[in-house]
Amino acid sequence: MSGIEVLIEESAIKSRVSEIARQIEADFPDGEMVVVGVLKGSFIFMADLVRDIKRPLACDFIRVASYENDQDTGIVRMEFDMTQPVEGKNVLLVEDIVDSGKTLRYLLKHLKTKGPKSLKVASLLYKEMGTDSKKLVDYIGFEVPKKYVIGYGLDSNGIYRSLPYVGCI
C-alpha cells in the first residue's frame, strides 16, 4: 500500500509466532490454560498463536481502551471483562503492543485479583518508551522503533488491521 513503510514482513511474523508457541508449550506448567486476548489489536496475533500451541486451551477476551483518535488519553478504562473464571488456571495474556506499559500494568493488576495459578504475557510488539515495561512481558515477538505502527491487528482509526505485515505510516 502506498505510504506505508513495512517494518516486519509477513514471513518473519509467521516464523516468530511459531517460536513463541514452542516457548509457551515448554514454559507453561501442566493444568488448564486460558489464553486471554486484549481486544481489539491482539486478535490476529492471538488467533495465529493459539492455532500454533499444541495443547488444549480455552480462549477469552478482555477489552480496555486508552486511545482516542490515535492519541493516548492517559486513562485506561475497562470496556468489557472476560466471561469465564480463571481461578487456579494458567493464564496467558496476549497483547498486540506494549510501550508505556500503563495498560499492561492495569490488566495484570486486574487479572491477579481473579486468582490465576500462573500469569504470563505475550506481546507481538514492544516499543521502548523508557518506562521499564519490558520486564512485564514474558514473550516478545519484535521490538519496533518509536513510530506509530499498523497492520497485523493494529490500526489507525479503525483501519489497516488486516495488513499481513507490521508497518508504519
Short mmCIF file of C-alpha atoms in Angstrom, two decimals:
data_model
loop_
_atom_site.label_atom_id
_atom_site.label_comp_id
_atom_site.label_asym_id
_atom_site.label_seq_id
_atom_site.Cartn_x
_atom_site.Cartn_y
_atom_site.Cartn_z
CA MET A 1 0.00 0.00 0.00
CA SER A 2 1.16 3.47 -0.78
CA GLY A 3 2.75 5.48 2.02
CA ILE A 4 3.29 2.52 4.34
CA GLU A 5 6.80 1.52 5.37
CA VAL A 6 6.97 -2.22 6.04
CA LEU A 7 8.78 -2.88 9.32
CA ILE A 8 8.16 -6.62 9.76
CA GLU A 9 7.35 -8.91 6.84
CA GLU A 10 4.56 -11.50 6.99
CA SER A 11 7.03 -14.41 6.77
CA ALA A 12 9.03 -13.12 9.75
CA ILE A 13 5.83 -12.79 11.80
CA LYS A 14 4.76 -16.36 11.00
CA SER A 15 8.16 -17.72 11.97
CA ARG A 16 8.31 -15.76 15.23
CA VAL A 17 4.75 -16.71 16.24
CA SER A 18 5.72 -20.36 15.86
CA GLU A 19 8.84 -19.83 18.02
CA ILE A 20 6.76 -18.15 20.73
CA ALA A 21 4.26 -21.03 20.65
CA ARG A 22 7.10 -23.52 21.24
CA GLN A 23 8.36 -21.42 24.18
CA ILE A 24 4.89 -21.27 25.71
CA GLU A 25 4.44 -25.03 25.40
CA ALA A 26 7.74 -25.56 27.20
CA ASP A 27 7.25 -22.89 29.87
CA PHE A 28 3.66 -23.36 31.00
CA PRO A 29 3.14 -25.93 33.70
CA ASP A 30 0.55 -28.65 33.27
CA GLY A 31 -3.04 -27.74 34.03
CA GLU A 32 -5.80 -25.78 32.43
CA MET A 33 -4.65 -22.94 30.21
CA VAL A 34 -6.68 -19.89 29.28
CA VAL A 35 -5.40 -17.52 26.60
CA VAL A 36 -6.86 -14.04 27.07
CA GLY A 37 -6.64 -11.63 24.14
CA VAL A 38 -6.70 -7.89 24.64
CA LEU A 39 -9.11 -6.53 22.07
CA LYS A 40 -9.06 -5.28 19.52
CA GLY A 41 -5.43 -5.21 18.45
CA SER A 42 -4.31 -8.67 19.55
CA PHE A 43 -6.94 -10.73 17.75
CA ILE A 44 -4.87 -11.71 14.70
CA PHE A 45 -1.74 -12.47 16.73
CA MET A 46 -3.80 -14.44 19.25
CA ALA A 47 -5.57 -16.45 16.54
CA ASP A 48 -2.29 -17.45 14.91
CA LEU A 49 -0.66 -18.16 18.28
CA VAL A 50 -3.40 -20.42 19.67
CA ARG A 51 -3.52 -22.40 16.42
CA ASP A 52 0.21 -22.99 16.81
CA ILE A 53 0.14 -24.01 20.50
CA LYS A 54 -0.18 -27.78 20.52
CA ARG A 55 -2.07 -28.34 23.77
CA PRO A 56 -5.65 -27.95 24.95
CA LEU A 57 -6.58 -24.40 25.88
CA ALA A 58 -9.53 -22.09 26.28
CA CYS A 59 -9.78 -18.61 24.80
CA ASP A 60 -11.32 -15.49 26.23
CA PHE A 61 -11.10 -11.76 25.64
CA ILE A 62 -10.89 -8.54 27.57
CA ARG A 63 -11.25 -5.06 26.17
CA VAL A 64 -9.74 -1.89 27.51
CA ALA A 65 -9.19 1.46 25.91
CA SER A 66 -6.61 4.17 26.42
CA TYR A 67 -6.50 5.72 22.93
CA GLU A 68 -8.91 8.01 21.14
CA ASN A 69 -8.28 9.20 17.57
CA ASP A 70 -4.81 7.60 17.66
CA GLN A 71 -3.89 9.64 20.76
CA ASP A 72 -3.16 8.27 24.23
CA THR A 73 -5.77 9.68 26.62
CA GLY A 74 -3.69 8.90 29.71
CA ILE A 75 -6.60 6.93 31.18
CA VAL A 76 -7.17 3.17 30.92
CA ARG A 77 -10.81 2.20 31.02
CA MET A 78 -12.36 -1.27 31.08
CA GLU A 79 -14.82 -1.74 28.23
CA PHE A 80 -15.59 -5.39 28.97
CA ASP A 81 -14.16 -8.19 31.05
CA MET A 82 -13.59 -11.88 30.46
CA THR A 83 -16.59 -14.20 30.50
CA GLN A 84 -15.03 -17.26 32.15
CA PRO A 85 -13.29 -17.71 35.51
CA VAL A 86 -9.51 -18.15 35.56
CA GLU A 87 -9.06 -19.00 39.23
CA GLY A 88 -6.49 -21.79 39.60
CA LYS A 89 -5.72 -21.82 35.88
CA ASN A 90 -2.63 -20.92 33.86
CA VAL A 91 -3.34 -17.65 32.08
CA LEU A 92 -1.55 -16.22 29.06
CA LEU A 93 -2.44 -12.58 28.37
CA VAL A 94 -1.93 -11.68 24.70
CA GLU A 95 -1.21 -8.07 23.72
CA ASP A 96 -0.59 -6.50 20.33
CA ILE A 97 1.97 -3.96 21.56
CA VAL A 98 3.49 -2.86 24.85
CA ASP A 99 5.05 0.59 25.03
CA SER A 100 4.49 2.69 28.15
CA GLY A 101 3.19 -0.37 29.99
CA LYS A 102 0.30 1.58 31.52
CA THR A 103 -2.42 -0.64 30.02
CA LEU A 104 -0.48 -3.81 30.75
CA ARG A 105 0.08 -2.86 34.41
CA TYR A 106 -3.65 -2.18 34.72
CA LEU A 107 -4.52 -5.55 33.17
CA LEU A 108 -2.03 -7.53 35.26
CA LYS A 109 -3.36 -6.00 38.47
CA HIS A 110 -6.92 -6.77 37.36
CA LEU A 111 -6.16 -10.37 36.37
CA LYS A 112 -4.22 -11.13 39.56
CA THR A 113 -7.38 -10.38 41.58
CA LYS A 114 -9.02 -13.31 39.76
CA GLY A 115 -6.63 -15.86 41.33
CA PRO A 116 -4.88 -17.49 38.38
CA LYS A 117 -2.40 -20.31 39.09
CA SER A 118 0.11 -18.55 36.83
CA LEU A 119 0.04 -15.45 34.65
CA LYS A 120 2.33 -14.70 31.72
CA VAL A 121 2.25 -12.10 28.95
CA ALA A 122 2.92 -12.44 25.23
CA SER A 123 3.13 -9.33 23.10
CA LEU A 124 3.64 -9.26 19.37
CA LEU A 125 5.47 -5.95 19.61
CA TYR A 126 7.46 -3.99 22.15
CA LYS A 127 8.31 -0.31 21.80
CA GLU A 128 10.84 1.09 24.28
CA MET A 129 9.48 4.21 25.95
CA GLY A 130 11.84 4.48 28.93
CA THR A 131 9.26 3.09 31.38
CA ASP A 132 10.91 -0.27 32.10
CA SER A 133 7.80 -2.09 30.89
CA LYS A 134 9.80 -4.76 29.03
CA LYS A 135 10.21 -6.68 32.28
CA LEU A 136 6.42 -7.18 32.38
CA VAL A 137 6.43 -9.23 29.15
CA ASP A 138 7.45 -12.89 29.07
CA TYR A 139 7.31 -13.36 25.28
CA ILE A 140 8.09 -10.56 22.82
CA GLY A 141 7.72 -11.04 19.10
CA PHE A 142 9.61 -7.99 17.85
CA GLU A 143 10.92 -4.66 19.05
CA VAL A 144 9.80 -1.70 16.96
CA PRO A 145 11.01 1.90 16.71
CA LYS A 146 9.18 4.84 18.23
CA LYS A 147 6.77 5.14 15.34
CA TYR A 148 3.01 4.63 15.12
CA VAL A 149 2.68 1.05 13.89
CA ILE A 150 -0.17 -0.57 11.99
CA GLY A 151 -1.07 -3.92 10.49
CA TYR A 152 -1.43 -7.50 11.74
CA GLY A 153 -4.22 -6.38 14.07
CA LEU A 154 -3.00 -2.88 14.87
CA ASP A 155 -4.99 0.01 13.45
CA SER A 156 -5.12 3.68 12.77
CA ASN A 157 -8.64 4.98 13.37
CA GLY A 158 -10.04 1.51 12.78
CA ILE A 159 -8.29 0.65 9.50
CA TYR A 160 -5.14 -1.27 8.47
CA ARG A 161 -5.76 -4.16 10.94
CA SER A 162 -5.99 -6.63 8.03
CA LEU A 163 -2.49 -6.00 6.68
CA PRO A 164 -0.46 -9.24 6.88
CA TYR A 165 2.67 -7.34 7.98
CA VAL A 166 3.56 -4.63 10.51
CA GLY A 167 4.28 -1.22 9.08
CA CYS A 168 4.14 2.45 9.83
CA ILE A 169 2.61 5.38 8.03
#
